[in-house]
GROMACS .gro file of C-alpha atoms in nm:
model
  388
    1UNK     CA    1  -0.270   1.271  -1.040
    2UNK     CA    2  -0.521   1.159  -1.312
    3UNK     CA    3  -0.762   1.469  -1.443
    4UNK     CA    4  -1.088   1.238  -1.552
    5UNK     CA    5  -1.231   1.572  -1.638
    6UNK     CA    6  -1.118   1.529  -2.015
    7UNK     CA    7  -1.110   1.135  -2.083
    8UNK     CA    8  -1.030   1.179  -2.447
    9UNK     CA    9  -0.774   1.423  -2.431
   10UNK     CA   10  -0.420   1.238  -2.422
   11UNK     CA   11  -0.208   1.326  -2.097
   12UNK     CA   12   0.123   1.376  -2.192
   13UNK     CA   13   0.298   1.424  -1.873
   14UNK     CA   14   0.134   1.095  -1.717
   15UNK     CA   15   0.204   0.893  -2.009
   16UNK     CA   16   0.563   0.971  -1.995
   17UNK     CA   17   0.585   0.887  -1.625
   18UNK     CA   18   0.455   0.499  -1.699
   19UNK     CA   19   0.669   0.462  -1.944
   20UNK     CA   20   0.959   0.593  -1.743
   21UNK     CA   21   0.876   0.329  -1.471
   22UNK     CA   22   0.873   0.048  -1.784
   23UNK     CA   23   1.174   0.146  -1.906
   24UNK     CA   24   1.338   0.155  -1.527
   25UNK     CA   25   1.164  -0.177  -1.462
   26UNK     CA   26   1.245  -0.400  -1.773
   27UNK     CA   27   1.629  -0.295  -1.775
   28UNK     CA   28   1.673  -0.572  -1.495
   29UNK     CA   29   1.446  -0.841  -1.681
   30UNK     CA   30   1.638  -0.846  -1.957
   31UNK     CA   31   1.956  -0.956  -1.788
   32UNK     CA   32   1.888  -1.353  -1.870
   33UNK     CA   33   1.919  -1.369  -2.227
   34UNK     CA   34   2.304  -1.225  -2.249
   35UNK     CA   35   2.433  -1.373  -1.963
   36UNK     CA   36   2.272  -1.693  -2.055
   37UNK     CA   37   2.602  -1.883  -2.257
   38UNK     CA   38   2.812  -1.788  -1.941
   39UNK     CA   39   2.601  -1.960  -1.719
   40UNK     CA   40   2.532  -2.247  -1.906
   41UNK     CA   41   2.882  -2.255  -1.961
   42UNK     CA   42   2.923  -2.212  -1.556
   43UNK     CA   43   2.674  -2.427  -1.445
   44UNK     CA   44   2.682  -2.694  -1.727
   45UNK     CA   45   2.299  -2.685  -1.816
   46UNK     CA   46   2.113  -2.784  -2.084
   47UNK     CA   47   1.971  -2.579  -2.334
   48UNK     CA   48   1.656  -2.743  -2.251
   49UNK     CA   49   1.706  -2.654  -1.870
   50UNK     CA   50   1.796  -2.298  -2.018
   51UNK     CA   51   1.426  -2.239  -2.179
   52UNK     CA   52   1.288  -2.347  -1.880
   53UNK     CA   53   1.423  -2.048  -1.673
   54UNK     CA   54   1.242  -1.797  -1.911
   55UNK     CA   55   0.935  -2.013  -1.792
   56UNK     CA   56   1.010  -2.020  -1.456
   57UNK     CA   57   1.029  -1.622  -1.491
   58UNK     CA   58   0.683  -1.615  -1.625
   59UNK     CA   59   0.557  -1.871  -1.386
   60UNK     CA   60   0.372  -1.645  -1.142
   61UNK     CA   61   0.170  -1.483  -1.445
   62UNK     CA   62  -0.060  -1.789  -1.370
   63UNK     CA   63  -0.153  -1.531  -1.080
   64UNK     CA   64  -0.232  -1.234  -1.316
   65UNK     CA   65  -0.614  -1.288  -1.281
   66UNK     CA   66  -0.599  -1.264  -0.936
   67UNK     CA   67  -0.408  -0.969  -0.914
   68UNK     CA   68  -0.647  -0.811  -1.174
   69UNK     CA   69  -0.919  -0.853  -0.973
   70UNK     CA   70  -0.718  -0.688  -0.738
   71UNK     CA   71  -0.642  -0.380  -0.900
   72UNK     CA   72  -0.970  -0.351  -1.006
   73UNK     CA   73  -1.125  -0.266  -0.700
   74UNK     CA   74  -0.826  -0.090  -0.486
   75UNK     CA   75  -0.547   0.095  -0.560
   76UNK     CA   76  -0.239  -0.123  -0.607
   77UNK     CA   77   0.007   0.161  -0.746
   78UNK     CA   78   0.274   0.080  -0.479
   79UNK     CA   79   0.301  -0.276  -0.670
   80UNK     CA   80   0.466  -0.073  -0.958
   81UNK     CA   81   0.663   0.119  -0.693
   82UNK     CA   82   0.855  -0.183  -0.509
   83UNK     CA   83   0.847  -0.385  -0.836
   84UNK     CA   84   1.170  -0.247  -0.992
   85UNK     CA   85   1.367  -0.313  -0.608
   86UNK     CA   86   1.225  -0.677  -0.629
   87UNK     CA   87   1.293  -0.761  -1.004
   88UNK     CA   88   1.704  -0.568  -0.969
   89UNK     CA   89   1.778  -0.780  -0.659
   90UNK     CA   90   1.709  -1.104  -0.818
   91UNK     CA   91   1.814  -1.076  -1.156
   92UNK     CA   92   2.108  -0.876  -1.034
   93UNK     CA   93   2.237  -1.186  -0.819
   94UNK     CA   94   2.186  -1.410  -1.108
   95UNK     CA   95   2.602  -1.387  -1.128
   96UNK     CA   96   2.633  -1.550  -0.814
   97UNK     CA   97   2.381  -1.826  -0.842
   98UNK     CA   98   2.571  -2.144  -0.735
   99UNK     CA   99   2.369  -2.408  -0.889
  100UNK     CA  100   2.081  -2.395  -1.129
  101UNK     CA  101   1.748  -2.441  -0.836
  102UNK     CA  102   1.922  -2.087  -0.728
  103UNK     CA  103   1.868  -1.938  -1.060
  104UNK     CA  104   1.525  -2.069  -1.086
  105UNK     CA  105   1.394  -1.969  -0.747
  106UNK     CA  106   1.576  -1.612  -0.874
  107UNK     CA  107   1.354  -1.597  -1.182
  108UNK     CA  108   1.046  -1.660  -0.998
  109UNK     CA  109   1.103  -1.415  -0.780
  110UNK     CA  110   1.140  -1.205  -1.058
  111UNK     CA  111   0.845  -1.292  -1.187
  112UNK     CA  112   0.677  -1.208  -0.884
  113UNK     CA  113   0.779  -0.855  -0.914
  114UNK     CA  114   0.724  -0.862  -1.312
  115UNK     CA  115   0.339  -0.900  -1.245
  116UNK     CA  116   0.368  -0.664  -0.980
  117UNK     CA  117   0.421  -0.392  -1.254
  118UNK     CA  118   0.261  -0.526  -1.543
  119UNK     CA  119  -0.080  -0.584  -1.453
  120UNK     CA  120  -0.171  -0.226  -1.350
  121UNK     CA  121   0.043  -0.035  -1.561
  122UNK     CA  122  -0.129  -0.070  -1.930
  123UNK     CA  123  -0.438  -0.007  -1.726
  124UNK     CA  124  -0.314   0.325  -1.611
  125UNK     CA  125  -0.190   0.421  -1.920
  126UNK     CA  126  -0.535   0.320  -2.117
  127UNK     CA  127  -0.660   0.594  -1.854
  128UNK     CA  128  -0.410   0.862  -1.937
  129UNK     CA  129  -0.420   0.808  -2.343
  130UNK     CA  130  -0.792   0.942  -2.389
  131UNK     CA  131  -0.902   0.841  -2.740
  132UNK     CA  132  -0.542   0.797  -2.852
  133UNK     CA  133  -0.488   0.434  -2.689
  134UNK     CA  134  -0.283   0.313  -3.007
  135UNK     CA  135  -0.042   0.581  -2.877
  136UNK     CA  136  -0.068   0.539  -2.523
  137UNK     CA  137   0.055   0.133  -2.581
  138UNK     CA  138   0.345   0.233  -2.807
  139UNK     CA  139   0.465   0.448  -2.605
  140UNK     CA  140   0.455   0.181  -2.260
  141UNK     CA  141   0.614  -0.081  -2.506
  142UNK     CA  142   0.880   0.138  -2.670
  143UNK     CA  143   0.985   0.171  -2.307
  144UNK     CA  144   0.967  -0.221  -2.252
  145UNK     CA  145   1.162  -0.265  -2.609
  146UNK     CA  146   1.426  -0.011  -2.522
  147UNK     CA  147   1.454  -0.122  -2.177
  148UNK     CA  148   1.519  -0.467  -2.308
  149UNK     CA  149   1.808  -0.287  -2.607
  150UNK     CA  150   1.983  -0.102  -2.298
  151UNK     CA  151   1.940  -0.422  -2.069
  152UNK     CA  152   2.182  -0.622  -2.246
  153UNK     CA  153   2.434  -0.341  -2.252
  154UNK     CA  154   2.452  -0.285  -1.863
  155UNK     CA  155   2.475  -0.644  -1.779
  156UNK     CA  156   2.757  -0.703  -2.049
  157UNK     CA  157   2.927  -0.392  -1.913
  158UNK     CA  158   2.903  -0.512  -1.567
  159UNK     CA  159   3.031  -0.890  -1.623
  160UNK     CA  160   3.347  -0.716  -1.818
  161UNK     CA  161   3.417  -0.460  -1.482
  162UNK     CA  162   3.334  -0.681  -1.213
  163UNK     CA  163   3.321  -1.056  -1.340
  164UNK     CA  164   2.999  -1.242  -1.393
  165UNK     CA  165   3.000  -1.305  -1.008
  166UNK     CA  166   3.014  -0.909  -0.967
  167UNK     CA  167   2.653  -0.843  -1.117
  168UNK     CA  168   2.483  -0.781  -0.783
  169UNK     CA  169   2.642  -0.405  -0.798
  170UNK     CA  170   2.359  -0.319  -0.992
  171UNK     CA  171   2.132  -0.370  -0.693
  172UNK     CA  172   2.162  -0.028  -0.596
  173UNK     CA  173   2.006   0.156  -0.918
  174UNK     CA  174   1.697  -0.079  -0.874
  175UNK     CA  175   1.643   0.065  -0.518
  176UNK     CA  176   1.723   0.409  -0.649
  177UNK     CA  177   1.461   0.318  -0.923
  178UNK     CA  178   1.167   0.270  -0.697
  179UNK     CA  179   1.246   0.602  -0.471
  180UNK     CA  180   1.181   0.778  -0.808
  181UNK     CA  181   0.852   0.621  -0.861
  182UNK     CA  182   0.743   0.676  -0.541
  183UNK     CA  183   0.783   1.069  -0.562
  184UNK     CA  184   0.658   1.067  -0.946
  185UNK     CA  185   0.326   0.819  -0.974
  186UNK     CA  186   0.213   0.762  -0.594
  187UNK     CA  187  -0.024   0.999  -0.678
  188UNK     CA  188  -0.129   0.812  -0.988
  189UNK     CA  189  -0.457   0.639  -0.987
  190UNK     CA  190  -0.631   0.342  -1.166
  191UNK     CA  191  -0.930   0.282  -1.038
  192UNK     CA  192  -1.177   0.578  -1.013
  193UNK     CA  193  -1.351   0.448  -0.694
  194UNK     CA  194  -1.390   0.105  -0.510
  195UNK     CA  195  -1.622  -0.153  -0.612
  196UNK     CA  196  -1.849  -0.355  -0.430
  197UNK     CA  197  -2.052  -0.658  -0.398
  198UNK     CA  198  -1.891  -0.800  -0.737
  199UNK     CA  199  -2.050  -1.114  -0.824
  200UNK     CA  200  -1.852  -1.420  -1.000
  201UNK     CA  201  -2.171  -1.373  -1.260
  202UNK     CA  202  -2.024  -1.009  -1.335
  203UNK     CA  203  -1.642  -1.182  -1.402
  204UNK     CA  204  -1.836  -1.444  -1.599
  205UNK     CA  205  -2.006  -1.170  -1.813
  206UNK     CA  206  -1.628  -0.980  -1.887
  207UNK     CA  207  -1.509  -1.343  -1.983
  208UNK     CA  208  -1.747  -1.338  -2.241
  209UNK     CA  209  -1.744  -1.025  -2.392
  210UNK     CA  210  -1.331  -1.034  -2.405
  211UNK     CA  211  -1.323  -1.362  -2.588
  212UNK     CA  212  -1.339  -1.310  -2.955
  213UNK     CA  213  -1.049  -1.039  -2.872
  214UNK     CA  214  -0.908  -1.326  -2.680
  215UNK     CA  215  -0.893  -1.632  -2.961
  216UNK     CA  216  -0.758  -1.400  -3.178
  217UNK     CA  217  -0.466  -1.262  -2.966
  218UNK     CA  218  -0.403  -1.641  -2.854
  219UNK     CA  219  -0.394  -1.720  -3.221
  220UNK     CA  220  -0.195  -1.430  -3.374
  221UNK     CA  221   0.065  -1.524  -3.057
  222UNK     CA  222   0.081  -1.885  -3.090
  223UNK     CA  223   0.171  -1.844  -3.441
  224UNK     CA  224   0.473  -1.633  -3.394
  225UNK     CA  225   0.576  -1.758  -3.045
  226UNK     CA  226   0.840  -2.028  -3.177
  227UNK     CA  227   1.004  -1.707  -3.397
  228UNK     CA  228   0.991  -1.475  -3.121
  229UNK     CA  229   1.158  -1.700  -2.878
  230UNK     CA  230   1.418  -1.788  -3.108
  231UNK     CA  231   1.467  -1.448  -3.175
  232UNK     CA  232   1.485  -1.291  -2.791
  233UNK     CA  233   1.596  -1.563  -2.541
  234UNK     CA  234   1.798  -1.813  -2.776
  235UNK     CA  235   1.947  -1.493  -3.047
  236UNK     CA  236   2.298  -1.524  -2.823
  237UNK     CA  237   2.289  -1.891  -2.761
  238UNK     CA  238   2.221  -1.955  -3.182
  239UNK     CA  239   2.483  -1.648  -3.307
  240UNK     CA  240   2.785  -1.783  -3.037
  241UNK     CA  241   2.679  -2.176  -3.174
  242UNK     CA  242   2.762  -1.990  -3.510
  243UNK     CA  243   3.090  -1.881  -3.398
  244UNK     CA  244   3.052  -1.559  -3.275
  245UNK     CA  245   3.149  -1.393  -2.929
  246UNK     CA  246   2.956  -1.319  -2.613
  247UNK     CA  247   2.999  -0.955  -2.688
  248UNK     CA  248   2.927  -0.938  -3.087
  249UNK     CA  249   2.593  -1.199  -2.997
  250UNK     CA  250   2.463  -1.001  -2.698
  251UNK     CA  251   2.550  -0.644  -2.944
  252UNK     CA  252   2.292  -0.823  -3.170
  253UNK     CA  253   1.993  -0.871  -2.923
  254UNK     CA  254   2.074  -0.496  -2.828
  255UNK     CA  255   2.052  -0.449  -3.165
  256UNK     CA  256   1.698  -0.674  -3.211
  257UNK     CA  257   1.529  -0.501  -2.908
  258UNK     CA  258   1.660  -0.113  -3.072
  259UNK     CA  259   1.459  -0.149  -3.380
  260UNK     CA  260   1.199  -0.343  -3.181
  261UNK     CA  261   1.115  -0.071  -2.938
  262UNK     CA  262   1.120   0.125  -3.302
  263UNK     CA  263   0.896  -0.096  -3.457
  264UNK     CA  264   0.654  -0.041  -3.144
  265UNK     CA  265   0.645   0.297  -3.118
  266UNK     CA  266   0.510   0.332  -3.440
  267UNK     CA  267   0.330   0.012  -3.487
  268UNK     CA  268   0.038   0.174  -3.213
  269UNK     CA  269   0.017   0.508  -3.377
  270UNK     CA  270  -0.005   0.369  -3.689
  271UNK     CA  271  -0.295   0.113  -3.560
  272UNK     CA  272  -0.486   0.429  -3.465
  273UNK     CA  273  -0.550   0.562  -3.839
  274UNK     CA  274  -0.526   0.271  -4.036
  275UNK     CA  275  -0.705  -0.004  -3.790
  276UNK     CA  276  -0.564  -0.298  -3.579
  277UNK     CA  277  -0.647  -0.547  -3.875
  278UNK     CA  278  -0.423  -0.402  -4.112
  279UNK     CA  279  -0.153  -0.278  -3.889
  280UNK     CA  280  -0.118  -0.672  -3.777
  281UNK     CA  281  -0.150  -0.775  -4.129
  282UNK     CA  282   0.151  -0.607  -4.274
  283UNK     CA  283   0.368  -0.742  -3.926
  284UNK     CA  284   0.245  -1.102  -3.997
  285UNK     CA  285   0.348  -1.115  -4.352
  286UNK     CA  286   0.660  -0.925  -4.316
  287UNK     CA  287   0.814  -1.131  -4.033
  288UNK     CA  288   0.832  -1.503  -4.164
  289UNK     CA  289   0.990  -1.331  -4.525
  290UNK     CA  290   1.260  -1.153  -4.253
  291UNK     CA  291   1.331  -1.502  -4.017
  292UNK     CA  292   1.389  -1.716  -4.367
  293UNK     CA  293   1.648  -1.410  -4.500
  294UNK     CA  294   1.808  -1.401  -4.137
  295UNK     CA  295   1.916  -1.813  -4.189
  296UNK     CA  296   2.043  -1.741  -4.490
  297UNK     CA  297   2.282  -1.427  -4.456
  298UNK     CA  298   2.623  -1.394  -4.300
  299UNK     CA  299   2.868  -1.145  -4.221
  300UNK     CA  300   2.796  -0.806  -4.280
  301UNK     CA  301   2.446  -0.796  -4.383
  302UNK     CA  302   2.332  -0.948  -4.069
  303UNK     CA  303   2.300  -0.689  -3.829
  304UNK     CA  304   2.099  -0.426  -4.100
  305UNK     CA  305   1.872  -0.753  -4.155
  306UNK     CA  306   1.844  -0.804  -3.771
  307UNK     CA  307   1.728  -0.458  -3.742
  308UNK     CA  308   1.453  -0.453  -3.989
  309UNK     CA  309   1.364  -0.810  -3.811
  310UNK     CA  310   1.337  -0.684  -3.440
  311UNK     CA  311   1.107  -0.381  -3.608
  312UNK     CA  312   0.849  -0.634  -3.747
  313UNK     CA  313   0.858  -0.892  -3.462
  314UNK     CA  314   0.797  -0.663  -3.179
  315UNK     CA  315   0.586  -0.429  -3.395
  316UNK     CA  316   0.236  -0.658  -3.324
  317UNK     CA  317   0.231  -0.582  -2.938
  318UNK     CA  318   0.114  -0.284  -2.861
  319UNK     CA  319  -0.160  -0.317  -3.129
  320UNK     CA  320  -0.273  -0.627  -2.941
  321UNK     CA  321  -0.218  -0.473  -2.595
  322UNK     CA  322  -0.424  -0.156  -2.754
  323UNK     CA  323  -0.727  -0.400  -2.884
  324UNK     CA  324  -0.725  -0.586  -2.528
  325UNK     CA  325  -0.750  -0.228  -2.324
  326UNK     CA  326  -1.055  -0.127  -2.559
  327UNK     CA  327  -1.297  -0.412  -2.463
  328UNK     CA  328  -1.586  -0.242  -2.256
  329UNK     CA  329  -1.586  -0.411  -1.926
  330UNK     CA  330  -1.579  -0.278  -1.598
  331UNK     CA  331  -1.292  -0.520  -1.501
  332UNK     CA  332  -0.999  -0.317  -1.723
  333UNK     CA  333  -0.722  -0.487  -1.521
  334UNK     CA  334  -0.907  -0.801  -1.539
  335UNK     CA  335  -0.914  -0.795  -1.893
  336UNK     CA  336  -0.587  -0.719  -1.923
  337UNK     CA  337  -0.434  -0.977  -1.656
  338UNK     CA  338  -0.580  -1.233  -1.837
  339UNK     CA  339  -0.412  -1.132  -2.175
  340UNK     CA  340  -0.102  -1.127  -1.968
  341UNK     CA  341  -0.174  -1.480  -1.882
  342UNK     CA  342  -0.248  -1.617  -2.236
  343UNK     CA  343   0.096  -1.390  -2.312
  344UNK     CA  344   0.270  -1.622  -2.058
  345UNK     CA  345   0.127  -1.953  -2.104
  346UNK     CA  346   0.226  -1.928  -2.475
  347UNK     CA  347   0.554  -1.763  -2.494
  348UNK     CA  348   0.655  -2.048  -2.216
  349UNK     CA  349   0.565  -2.339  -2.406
  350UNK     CA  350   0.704  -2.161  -2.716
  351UNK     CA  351   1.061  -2.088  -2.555
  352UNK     CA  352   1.086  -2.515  -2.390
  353UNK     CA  353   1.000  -2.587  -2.724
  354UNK     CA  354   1.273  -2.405  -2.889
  355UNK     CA  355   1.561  -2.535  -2.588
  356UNK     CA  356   1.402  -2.887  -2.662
  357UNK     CA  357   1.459  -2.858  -3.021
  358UNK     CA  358   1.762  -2.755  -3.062
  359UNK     CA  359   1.884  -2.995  -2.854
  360UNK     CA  360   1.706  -3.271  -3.050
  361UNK     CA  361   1.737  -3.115  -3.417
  362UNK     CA  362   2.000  -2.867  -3.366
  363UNK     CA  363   1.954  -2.468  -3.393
  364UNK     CA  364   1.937  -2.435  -3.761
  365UNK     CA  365   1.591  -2.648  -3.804
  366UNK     CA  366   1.431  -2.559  -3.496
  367UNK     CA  367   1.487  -2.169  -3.635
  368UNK     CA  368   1.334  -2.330  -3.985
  369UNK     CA  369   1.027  -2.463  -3.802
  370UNK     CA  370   1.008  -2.112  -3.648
  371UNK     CA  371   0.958  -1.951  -4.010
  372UNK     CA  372   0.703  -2.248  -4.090
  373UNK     CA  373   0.494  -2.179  -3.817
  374UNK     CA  374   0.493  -1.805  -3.857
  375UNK     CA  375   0.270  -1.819  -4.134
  376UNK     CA  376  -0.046  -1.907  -3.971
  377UNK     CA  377  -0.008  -1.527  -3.813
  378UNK     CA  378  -0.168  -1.442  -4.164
  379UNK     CA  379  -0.491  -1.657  -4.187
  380UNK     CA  380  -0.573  -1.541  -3.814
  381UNK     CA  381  -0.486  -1.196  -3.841
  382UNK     CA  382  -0.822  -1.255  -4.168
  383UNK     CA  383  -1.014  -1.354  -3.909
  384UNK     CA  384  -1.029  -0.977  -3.746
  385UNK     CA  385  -1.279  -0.780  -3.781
  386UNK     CA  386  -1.229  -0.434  -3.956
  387UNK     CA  387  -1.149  -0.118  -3.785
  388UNK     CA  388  -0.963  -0.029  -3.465
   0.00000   0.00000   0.00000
């Protein structure tokens, strides 16, 4: 259970529980992306069609508001509990999907269980990190990021024993998943009491006091958002278009999310003694030098260059997750649902775009456009005000 009794002293234990429970979560939600030439492949879609199941996976985070709200005034722990059961069983039948409406009601329902988990969790982990929330954020996200590097692994591994169509053996380890959150963080609480008598002027109020925080996380996402789609969802899809195998091009997402959840555990701790401006800074000019070097080099080089890449483009989110968590409202999860939402809202126009593209332009420009747009990451990142 949460000890308020010291609320800047950084609870180790309790920190490493959440990010257990992201890690055990996010394994499953990173099926798509590998699997996602063999189902085009088996269900003849377009790459177009293909972007839009990464939105239709993000479409109930048009819901995150509500849910803040939510687990603002009562406890909704037992969301993160059942989440991993929901998101395993529906990303673990995505084998045996026989047409592509199947799929997408599949990634909404996986969605479903995505917001489940990722509203209150930051929120209890801004509770648990005292004064040390840089920390507290790397550590949930290097979870997410290596979640996300082992993801891609299982799924392969399971398509080579049992056949694409053989996926849904997995289904067990999400149920097993959930038992152990429910004996390690039903105890774990978020909100310190319930409120009452909330008025809309009082959400109003929060609105307003979150938005500068807001433009500039909208901005500093909207820049990078065609790069870091490119980079996640569409790395197998461009790399087997280049010749390679299913194996070699899901290896190098694995290999992407590795450094990434590198790049985030450090990026947050780092954030903490140098500020949030700076920390961003270096990411923002770093990453479009990385994406132009990546379209250039071939064979061997690639996967070192791929590493430092998924170490700079993953690097930025827990410093914006950490300068979300410290606006003073009394509507944390609020706060942080609506983040969530800007988070989806963006990265799913980013990732149509990108299917769209490439099949207008081809992979190659789309991936230059990418690099292009990048850049404005820098002028916004200016923008910030100094300090944590």
């Amino acid at each position: 259970m949460l000890m308020m009794k010291n609320k800047n002293r950084f609870q180790t234990v309790d920190a490493a529980i959440i990010s257990v429970a992201h890690l055990l979560h996010d394994i499953y939600s990173s099926f798509l992306a590998p699997i996602l030439p063999l189902l085009i492949e088996k269900l003849s879609i377009s790459y177009s069609a293909a972007g839009f199941l990464s939105v239709a996976q993000r479409l109930p985070s048009l819901l995150n508001p509500v849910v803040g709200l939510i687990a603002d005034k009562v406890s909704v722990r037992y969301f993160l509990i059942v989440a991993p059961s929901i998101t395993a069983i529906s990303m673990s039948l995505l084998g045996v999907a026989p047409n592509f409406h199947v799929l997408v009601v599949l990634m909404v329902i996986m969605g479903i269980g995505a917001v489940m988990f990722h509203i209150p969790a930051p929120v209890m982990m801004r509770r648990v990190s005292g004064n040390r929330v840089g920390l507290g954020m790397s550590l949930f996200m290097v979870a997410g990021e290596g979640a996300r590097s082992i993801g891609p692994l299982i799924i392969l591994g399971a398509v080579s024993l049992w056949g694409l169509e053989g996926t849904w053996r997995l289904i067990p380890l999400g149920l097993a998943c959930s038992i152990f959150l429910y004996a390690r963080i039903r105890n774990i609480r978020i909100s310190d009491e319930f409120r009452r008598n909330e008025s809309p002027k009082e959400v109003r109020l929060t609105i307003k006091q979150a938005m500068p925080t807001f433009k500039t996380v909208a901005g500093f996402m909207g820049s990078r958002s065609l790069m870091k789609g490119a980079l996640s969802t569409f790395l197998p899809l461009y790399l087997t278009h280049q010749g390679a195998s299913i194996w070699l091009a899901g290896i190098s997402l694995t290999v992407v999310q590795f450094a990434g959840a590198t790049g985030t555990l450090l990026s947050g701790t780092l954030s903490d003694r140098i500020g949030r401006r700076k920390t961003l800074m270096i990411t923002a000019v770093s990453s479009p030098i990385l994406m132009g070097l990546f379209l250039m080099v071939k064979g061997p080089l690639l996967f070192p260059l791929l590493m430092v890449i998924g170490f700079f483009l993953m690097a930025p989110t827990p410093v914006l997750l950490a300068s979300v968590n410290e606006v003073k409202s009394d509507h944390p999860a609020f706060v942080n649902s609506v983040y969530m939402m800007i988070n989806f809202i963006i990265s799913s126009v980013a990732v149509m775009l990108v299917g769209i593209l490439s099949d207008i332009i081809g992979f190659r420009l789309t991936y230059q456009i990418a690099v292009l747009l990048s850049i404005g990451a820098i002028p916004v990142t200016m923008q910030m005000k100094k300090g944590k």
